[in-house]
Short mmCIF file of C-alpha atoms and ligand atoms in Angstrom, two decimals:
data_model
loop_
_atom_site.label_atom_id
_atom_site.label_comp_id
_atom_site.label_asym_id
_atom_site.label_seq_id
_atom_site.Cartn_x
_atom_site.Cartn_y
_atom_site.Cartn_z
CA UNK A 11 35.47 -195.35 -25.15
CA UNK A 12 35.67 -196.60 -28.71
CA UNK A 13 35.12 -193.37 -30.56
CA UNK A 14 35.78 -189.71 -29.72
CA UNK A 15 35.32 -186.69 -31.94
CA UNK A 16 36.53 -183.07 -31.98
CA UNK A 17 35.72 -180.38 -34.55
CA UNK A 18 37.30 -176.93 -34.69
CA UNK A 19 37.77 -173.82 -36.83
CA UNK A 20 40.87 -171.62 -36.86
CA UNK A 21 41.55 -168.52 -38.93
CA UNK A 22 44.80 -167.73 -40.62
CA UNK A 23 47.04 -164.91 -39.44
CA UNK A 24 49.46 -162.49 -41.06
CA UNK A 25 52.57 -161.54 -39.11
CA UNK A 26 53.25 -157.81 -38.73
CA UNK A 27 56.46 -158.62 -36.88
CA UNK A 28 57.69 -161.74 -38.64
CA UNK A 29 58.81 -165.10 -37.29
CA UNK A 30 61.89 -165.84 -39.36
CA UNK A 31 64.31 -168.48 -38.11
CA UNK A 32 64.39 -171.31 -35.60
CA UNK A 33 66.80 -171.81 -32.74
CA UNK A 34 65.53 -175.39 -32.31
CA UNK A 35 64.13 -177.09 -35.42
CA UNK A 36 62.86 -180.14 -33.53
CA UNK A 37 60.84 -178.13 -31.02
CA UNK A 38 60.00 -175.24 -33.37
CA UNK A 39 61.54 -172.69 -31.02
CA UNK A 40 61.92 -169.38 -32.87
CA UNK A 41 64.89 -167.03 -32.94
CA UNK A 42 62.62 -164.06 -32.25
CA UNK A 43 59.18 -163.28 -30.88
CA UNK A 44 56.55 -162.24 -33.43
CA UNK A 45 53.18 -160.50 -33.62
CA UNK A 46 50.28 -161.04 -36.00
CA UNK A 47 46.78 -160.07 -37.00
CA UNK A 48 44.24 -162.90 -37.27
CA UNK A 49 42.05 -162.58 -40.39
CA UNK A 50 38.36 -163.44 -40.62
CA UNK A 51 38.28 -164.13 -44.38
CA UNK A 52 40.46 -167.26 -44.39
CA UNK A 53 40.09 -170.31 -42.18
CA UNK A 54 40.34 -174.08 -41.83
CA UNK A 55 37.68 -176.40 -40.41
CA UNK A 56 38.92 -179.73 -39.11
CA UNK A 57 37.25 -182.82 -37.71
CA UNK A 58 39.26 -185.45 -35.85
CA UNK A 59 37.82 -188.87 -35.03
CA UNK A 60 39.73 -191.35 -32.85
CA UNK A 61 38.40 -194.89 -32.94
CA UNK A 62 39.61 -198.25 -31.64
CA UNK A 63 38.48 -199.77 -34.97
CA UNK A 64 40.99 -197.71 -36.99
CA UNK A 65 44.22 -199.47 -37.97
CA UNK A 66 46.09 -196.39 -39.22
CA UNK A 67 45.87 -192.59 -39.36
CA UNK A 68 44.18 -191.04 -42.40
CA UNK A 69 44.06 -187.46 -43.60
CA UNK A 70 41.47 -186.08 -46.01
CA UNK A 71 42.06 -182.51 -47.20
CA UNK A 72 39.36 -180.68 -49.19
CA UNK A 73 37.72 -184.03 -49.95
CA UNK A 74 40.94 -185.64 -51.17
CA UNK A 75 42.59 -188.59 -49.45
CA UNK A 76 46.22 -187.50 -48.75
CA UNK A 77 49.36 -189.52 -49.45
CA UNK A 78 51.76 -191.07 -46.97
CA UNK A 79 54.02 -188.03 -46.75
CA UNK A 80 51.14 -185.74 -45.74
CA UNK A 81 49.75 -188.35 -43.33
CA UNK A 82 53.15 -188.64 -41.65
CA UNK A 83 53.12 -184.92 -40.77
CA UNK A 84 49.67 -185.27 -39.24
CA UNK A 85 50.56 -188.50 -37.40
CA UNK A 86 53.64 -186.94 -35.85
CA UNK A 87 51.53 -184.05 -34.65
CA UNK A 88 48.80 -186.34 -33.25
CA UNK A 89 51.57 -188.29 -31.47
CA UNK A 90 52.32 -185.23 -29.32
CA UNK A 91 48.81 -185.43 -27.91
CA UNK A 92 48.70 -189.24 -27.81
CA UNK A 93 51.96 -189.37 -25.87
CA UNK A 94 50.79 -186.62 -23.51
CA UNK A 95 47.84 -188.71 -22.28
CA UNK A 96 48.88 -192.26 -23.21
CA UNK A 97 46.36 -192.61 -26.04
CA UNK A 98 46.87 -195.38 -28.58
CA UNK A 99 43.93 -195.08 -30.97
CA UNK A 100 44.48 -194.02 -34.58
CA UNK A 101 42.55 -191.12 -36.08
CA UNK A 102 40.86 -189.91 -39.23
CA UNK A 103 41.48 -186.21 -39.79
CA UNK A 104 39.33 -184.32 -42.25
CA UNK A 105 40.05 -180.67 -43.12
CA UNK A 106 38.39 -178.05 -45.28
CA UNK A 107 40.51 -175.05 -46.22
CA UNK A 108 38.45 -171.92 -46.80
CA UNK A 109 41.29 -170.04 -48.40
CA UNK A 110 40.90 -168.95 -52.02
CA UNK A 111 43.65 -170.61 -54.03
CA UNK A 112 44.47 -167.23 -55.53
CA UNK A 113 45.22 -165.77 -52.11
CA UNK A 114 48.28 -167.99 -51.84
CA UNK A 115 47.57 -168.10 -48.12
CA UNK A 116 47.01 -171.85 -47.87
CA UNK A 117 49.00 -171.48 -44.75
CA UNK A 118 49.80 -174.10 -42.21
CA UNK A 119 48.81 -171.57 -39.52
CA UNK A 120 45.05 -172.15 -39.60
CA UNK A 121 45.57 -175.85 -40.36
CA UNK A 122 47.59 -176.78 -37.28
CA UNK A 123 45.67 -174.43 -34.97
CA UNK A 124 42.38 -176.09 -35.99
CA UNK A 125 43.94 -179.54 -35.72
CA UNK A 126 45.34 -178.79 -32.25
CA UNK A 127 41.98 -177.64 -30.91
CA UNK A 128 40.03 -180.48 -32.58
CA UNK A 129 42.48 -183.08 -31.23
CA UNK A 130 42.50 -181.70 -27.68
CA UNK A 131 38.69 -181.62 -27.80
CA UNK A 132 38.39 -185.19 -29.09
CA UNK A 133 40.79 -186.50 -26.47
CA UNK A 134 39.27 -184.36 -23.75
CA UNK A 135 42.65 -182.89 -22.84
CA UNK A 136 42.28 -180.02 -20.43
CA UNK A 137 44.81 -177.41 -21.59
CA UNK A 138 44.66 -173.63 -21.40
CA UNK A 139 44.49 -171.87 -24.76
CA UNK A 140 48.07 -170.67 -24.29
CA UNK A 141 49.32 -174.17 -23.48
CA UNK A 142 47.44 -175.46 -26.53
CA UNK A 143 49.22 -172.84 -28.65
CA UNK A 144 52.55 -174.34 -27.61
CA UNK A 145 51.32 -177.74 -28.89
CA UNK A 146 50.20 -176.13 -32.17
CA UNK A 147 53.69 -174.65 -32.53
CA UNK A 148 55.12 -178.14 -33.02
CA UNK A 149 53.06 -178.52 -36.19
CA UNK A 150 53.99 -175.14 -37.63
CA UNK A 151 55.38 -172.07 -35.91
CA UNK A 152 52.85 -169.56 -37.20
CA UNK A 153 49.90 -171.73 -36.08
CA UNK A 154 50.77 -170.82 -32.48
CA UNK A 155 49.25 -167.39 -33.16
CA UNK A 156 46.06 -168.66 -34.85
CA UNK A 157 44.58 -169.95 -31.59
CA UNK A 158 43.71 -166.34 -30.76
CA UNK A 159 41.89 -163.48 -32.48
CA UNK A 160 42.95 -159.90 -33.20
CA UNK A 161 46.55 -158.90 -32.52
CA UNK A 162 48.49 -161.84 -31.09
CA UNK A 163 52.05 -162.13 -29.78
CA UNK A 164 54.07 -165.35 -29.95
CA UNK A 165 56.61 -165.10 -27.17
CA UNK A 166 59.79 -166.92 -28.20
CA UNK A 167 60.07 -168.19 -24.62
CA UNK A 168 62.96 -170.04 -23.01
CA UNK A 169 61.82 -173.64 -23.66
CA UNK A 170 59.05 -175.63 -25.33
CA UNK A 171 56.51 -175.03 -22.55
CA UNK A 172 56.74 -171.24 -22.50
CA UNK A 173 57.15 -170.58 -26.22
CA UNK A 174 53.49 -169.75 -26.79
CA UNK A 175 51.01 -167.16 -27.99
CA UNK A 176 48.88 -164.68 -26.12
CA UNK A 177 46.23 -162.22 -27.27
CA UNK A 178 47.31 -158.57 -27.18
CA UNK A 179 44.29 -156.65 -28.45
CA UNK A 180 41.02 -157.54 -30.20
CA UNK A 181 41.84 -155.24 -33.14
CA UNK A 182 38.28 -153.90 -33.00
CA UNK A 183 39.37 -150.37 -33.97
CA UNK A 184 39.11 -149.69 -37.70
CA UNK A 185 41.67 -152.22 -38.91
CA UNK A 186 41.52 -154.13 -42.17
CA UNK A 187 43.74 -156.05 -44.54
CA UNK A 188 43.63 -156.20 -48.31
CA UNK A 189 45.39 -159.10 -50.01
CA UNK A 190 46.78 -158.37 -53.49
CA UNK A 191 46.84 -161.86 -55.02
CA UNK A 192 49.51 -161.53 -57.69
CA UNK A 193 50.30 -165.20 -58.13
CA UNK A 194 48.75 -168.46 -56.97
CA UNK A 195 51.72 -170.65 -57.90
CA UNK A 196 53.20 -172.77 -55.13
CA UNK A 197 56.21 -171.08 -53.54
CA UNK A 198 59.59 -172.03 -54.93
CA UNK A 199 61.40 -172.00 -51.59
CA UNK A 200 59.34 -173.41 -48.72
CA UNK A 201 59.39 -171.07 -45.72
CA UNK A 202 60.96 -173.78 -43.57
CA UNK A 203 63.97 -174.19 -45.89
CA UNK A 204 64.11 -170.46 -46.58
CA UNK A 205 64.39 -169.51 -42.93
CA UNK A 206 66.95 -172.25 -42.21
CA UNK A 207 69.19 -171.10 -45.07
CA UNK A 208 68.90 -167.50 -43.94
CA UNK A 209 69.84 -168.29 -40.34
CA UNK A 210 72.83 -170.33 -41.52
CA UNK A 211 74.23 -167.95 -44.13
CA UNK A 212 72.98 -164.36 -44.03
CA UNK A 213 75.51 -161.94 -42.54
CA UNK A 214 72.53 -159.67 -41.78
CA UNK A 215 70.74 -162.28 -39.69
CA UNK A 216 71.99 -161.07 -36.30
CA UNK A 217 70.74 -157.57 -37.12
CA UNK A 218 67.35 -159.10 -37.96
CA UNK A 219 67.10 -160.77 -34.56
CA UNK A 220 68.17 -157.66 -32.67
CA UNK A 221 65.90 -155.24 -34.48
CA UNK A 222 62.91 -157.61 -34.50
CA UNK A 223 62.92 -157.39 -30.70
CA UNK A 224 62.93 -153.58 -30.88
CA UNK A 225 60.16 -153.62 -33.51
CA UNK A 226 58.04 -155.89 -31.34
CA UNK A 227 58.32 -153.58 -28.32
CA UNK A 228 57.49 -150.56 -30.49
CA UNK A 229 54.50 -152.19 -32.23
CA UNK A 230 53.01 -153.21 -28.89
CA UNK A 231 53.20 -149.54 -27.89
CA UNK A 232 51.55 -148.54 -31.16
CA UNK A 233 48.71 -151.03 -30.52
CA UNK A 234 48.26 -149.83 -26.93
CA UNK A 235 48.12 -146.22 -28.20
CA UNK A 236 45.94 -147.21 -31.18
CA UNK A 237 48.41 -145.33 -33.35
CA UNK A 238 47.69 -146.70 -36.81
CA UNK A 239 50.45 -144.84 -38.65
CA UNK A 240 53.08 -146.11 -36.23
CA UNK A 241 51.64 -149.64 -36.48
CA UNK A 242 51.76 -149.49 -40.27
CA UNK A 243 55.27 -148.05 -40.55
CA UNK A 244 56.65 -150.69 -38.18
CA UNK A 245 54.84 -153.46 -40.09
CA UNK A 246 56.24 -152.35 -43.42
CA UNK A 247 59.77 -151.88 -42.14
CA UNK A 248 59.88 -155.21 -40.33
CA UNK A 249 58.60 -157.12 -43.37
CA UNK A 250 61.15 -155.48 -45.65
CA UNK A 251 63.94 -156.37 -43.24
CA UNK A 252 62.86 -160.02 -43.25
CA UNK A 253 63.03 -160.07 -47.04
CA UNK A 254 66.41 -158.34 -46.98
CA UNK A 255 67.78 -161.34 -45.09
CA UNK A 256 66.79 -163.67 -47.94
CA UNK A 257 68.62 -161.51 -50.49
CA UNK A 258 71.72 -161.72 -48.30
CA UNK A 259 71.50 -165.50 -47.79
CA UNK A 260 73.94 -167.73 -49.67
CA UNK A 261 72.82 -168.72 -52.24
CA UNK A 262 70.60 -165.63 -52.32
CA UNK A 263 66.89 -166.00 -52.97
CA UNK A 264 63.72 -163.94 -52.88
CA UNK A 265 60.00 -164.56 -52.55
CA UNK A 266 59.26 -161.49 -54.65
CA UNK A 267 58.24 -161.66 -58.28
CA UNK A 268 58.12 -158.77 -60.77
CA UNK A 269 54.39 -158.62 -60.01
CA UNK A 270 55.10 -158.22 -56.27
CA UNK A 271 57.25 -155.18 -56.99
CA UNK A 272 54.53 -153.70 -59.20
CA UNK A 273 52.00 -154.23 -56.41
CA UNK A 274 54.35 -152.58 -53.91
CA UNK A 275 54.78 -149.58 -56.19
CA UNK A 276 51.01 -149.27 -56.55
CA UNK A 277 50.58 -149.26 -52.75
CA UNK A 278 53.19 -146.49 -52.44
CA UNK A 279 51.56 -144.50 -55.21
CA UNK A 280 48.07 -144.73 -53.71
CA UNK A 281 49.42 -143.80 -50.29
CA UNK A 282 51.22 -140.76 -51.65
CA UNK A 283 48.55 -139.55 -54.06
CA UNK A 284 45.33 -140.29 -52.23
CA UNK A 285 46.57 -140.02 -48.67
CA UNK A 286 44.93 -143.34 -47.76
CA UNK A 287 46.57 -145.20 -44.87
CA UNK A 288 48.09 -148.34 -46.44
CA UNK A 289 51.13 -150.30 -45.34
CA UNK A 290 52.37 -153.47 -46.96
CA UNK A 291 53.86 -156.71 -45.79
CA UNK A 292 54.86 -159.94 -47.54
CA UNK A 293 55.47 -163.50 -46.41
CA UNK A 294 57.13 -166.54 -47.96
CA UNK A 295 55.39 -165.96 -51.29
CA UNK A 296 54.82 -163.25 -53.92
CA UNK A 297 51.50 -161.84 -52.69
CA UNK A 298 51.33 -158.42 -51.06
CA UNK A 299 49.15 -157.81 -48.00
CA UNK A 300 48.09 -154.28 -47.22
CA UNK A 301 47.31 -153.23 -43.66
CA UNK A 302 44.67 -150.52 -43.87
CA UNK A 303 41.75 -148.82 -42.19
CA UNK A 304 38.59 -150.95 -42.45
CA UNK A 305 36.67 -147.74 -43.15
CA UNK A 306 38.94 -146.98 -46.14
CA UNK A 307 39.15 -150.51 -47.54
CA UNK A 308 36.58 -149.99 -50.34
CA UNK A 309 38.26 -146.79 -51.51
CA UNK A 310 41.70 -148.37 -51.29
CA UNK A 311 40.48 -151.36 -53.27
CA UNK A 312 39.07 -149.06 -55.96
CA UNK A 313 42.31 -147.08 -56.25
CA UNK A 314 44.48 -150.19 -56.35
CA UNK A 315 42.30 -151.97 -58.88
CA UNK A 316 42.82 -149.08 -61.31
CA UNK A 317 46.60 -149.52 -61.05
CA UNK A 318 46.52 -153.33 -60.82
CA UNK A 319 43.53 -154.42 -62.92
CA UNK A 320 44.80 -157.96 -63.47
CA UNK A 321 45.19 -158.91 -59.81
CA UNK A 322 42.49 -160.17 -57.48
CA UNK A 323 42.04 -158.01 -54.37
CA UNK A 324 40.63 -159.84 -51.36
CA UNK A 325 39.32 -157.96 -48.33
CA UNK A 326 39.56 -159.15 -44.76
CA UNK A 327 38.72 -157.82 -41.32
CA UNK A 328 40.33 -158.98 -38.08
CA UNK A 329 39.27 -162.51 -37.16
CA UNK A 330 38.38 -164.44 -34.03
CA UNK A 331 40.40 -167.06 -32.23
CA UNK A 332 39.96 -170.78 -32.84
CA UNK A 333 36.62 -172.25 -31.79
CA UNK A 334 34.90 -175.60 -31.48
CA UNK A 335 32.23 -176.49 -34.02
CA UNK A 336 29.17 -178.68 -33.59
CA UNK A 337 28.43 -181.63 -35.90
CA UNK A 338 25.67 -179.50 -37.46
CA UNK A 339 28.09 -176.63 -38.13
CA UNK A 340 30.52 -179.14 -39.66
CA UNK A 341 27.80 -180.34 -42.05
CA UNK A 342 27.05 -176.72 -42.99
CA UNK A 343 30.74 -176.18 -43.53
CA UNK A 344 30.82 -179.09 -46.00
CA UNK A 345 27.89 -177.65 -47.96
CA UNK A 346 29.48 -174.20 -48.02
CA UNK A 347 32.79 -175.65 -49.14
CA UNK A 348 31.09 -177.47 -52.00
CA UNK A 349 29.29 -174.30 -53.06
CA UNK A 350 32.07 -171.74 -52.59
CA UNK A 351 35.34 -173.56 -53.06
CA UNK A 352 34.56 -176.92 -54.66
CA UNK A 353 36.27 -180.20 -54.02
CA UNK A 354 39.51 -180.86 -55.82
CA UNK A 355 39.71 -183.99 -57.91
C1 2P0 B 426 55.34 -165.57 -40.09
N1 2P0 B 426 56.19 -167.00 -41.91
O1 2P0 B 426 55.64 -165.04 -39.00
C2 2P0 B 426 56.46 -165.90 -41.04
C3 2P0 B 426 56.80 -164.75 -41.94
C4 2P0 B 426 56.50 -166.69 -43.28
C5 2P0 B 426 57.12 -165.36 -43.27
O2 2P0 B 426 55.63 -168.35 -40.27
O3 2P0 B 426 58.60 -174.11 -40.36
O4 2P0 B 426 54.83 -172.30 -41.97
O5 2P0 B 426 56.16 -174.55 -40.12
O6 2P0 B 426 57.36 -173.18 -38.41
O7 2P0 B 426 55.04 -171.11 -39.75
C6 2P0 B 426 55.70 -169.33 -42.35
O8 2P0 B 426 56.37 -170.36 -41.78
O9 2P0 B 426 57.02 -172.31 -40.71
C7 2P0 B 426 55.84 -168.20 -41.44
P1 2P0 B 426 57.30 -173.61 -39.85
P2 2P0 B 426 55.68 -171.58 -40.99
O10 2P0 B 426 54.14 -165.78 -40.41
#
């Protein structure tokens, strides 16, 4: 066959129990298992075309032809699939990122999950969703979890084949997430370098690994019991512990800005004064994400916008797992991107 095509959409996810540190950098094997919530508001659509006529891989992101460095990352990832089935055609990969720049969530999670599903579809590779998540992992750890919707666990596993994600719960029980976009600047310390430095130098790192395992077991209980307060408290504590490991790295660093701390204080204030259920978490950047009740999201947004008038507040509900798109849906996606996001350059 000269040409084969796959198109897929994957949503981003926010870890409630964080992935922070690799035990094998080549295979992207994590030091600890993690658990996330997939979000419906942010996603990546990706089309992959393999063709015998192509003489090299190309990568077009948001309408912009990418440079060699970006193409290399994609090529290495495509190689995993090409080697798996003995494929030798090059590919053109085109992606549209439906993530508001201000959200600072332009995460690799939705990108590699969408690319994994689109590639497996194009090459007609028959893999279970869980097995596909272990392929996605080799592009970026957090993308493992974006193959599924709702609450998702990434089991650290014992080797490359069993380090994969599985769905835990659809999160269809009054769950929401509010993103406080405090800063859209690119992060100063990439998560990959940040986690490596932390593993190598933080004297608190061992405690992180040990307690992350306890937090994971406890949060799975909270989800099974649909105990929102317990879920929220564990989320907030685990996130803070992750950030404590960066402060104790050598040299020390932090993803927080002064604005992050202001946003955190506002969340605490609203929780204490209005009694709304709101628990925060942060990733490798300054934005604050607030786990809340979907039914209280409007009220929470109102209260927070009074305290933080200069920050954009973006609402999200739990999202679905990755899915295939038709050519028609891809065309619609292009039109929507042009209307809502706009091409760069
Ligand atoms: C997470 N983060 O669990 C954690 C919490 C950031 C903080 O996964 O090196 O882009 O590509 O595997 O997945 C961000 O790191 O890192 C991340 P790589 P990734 O969501």
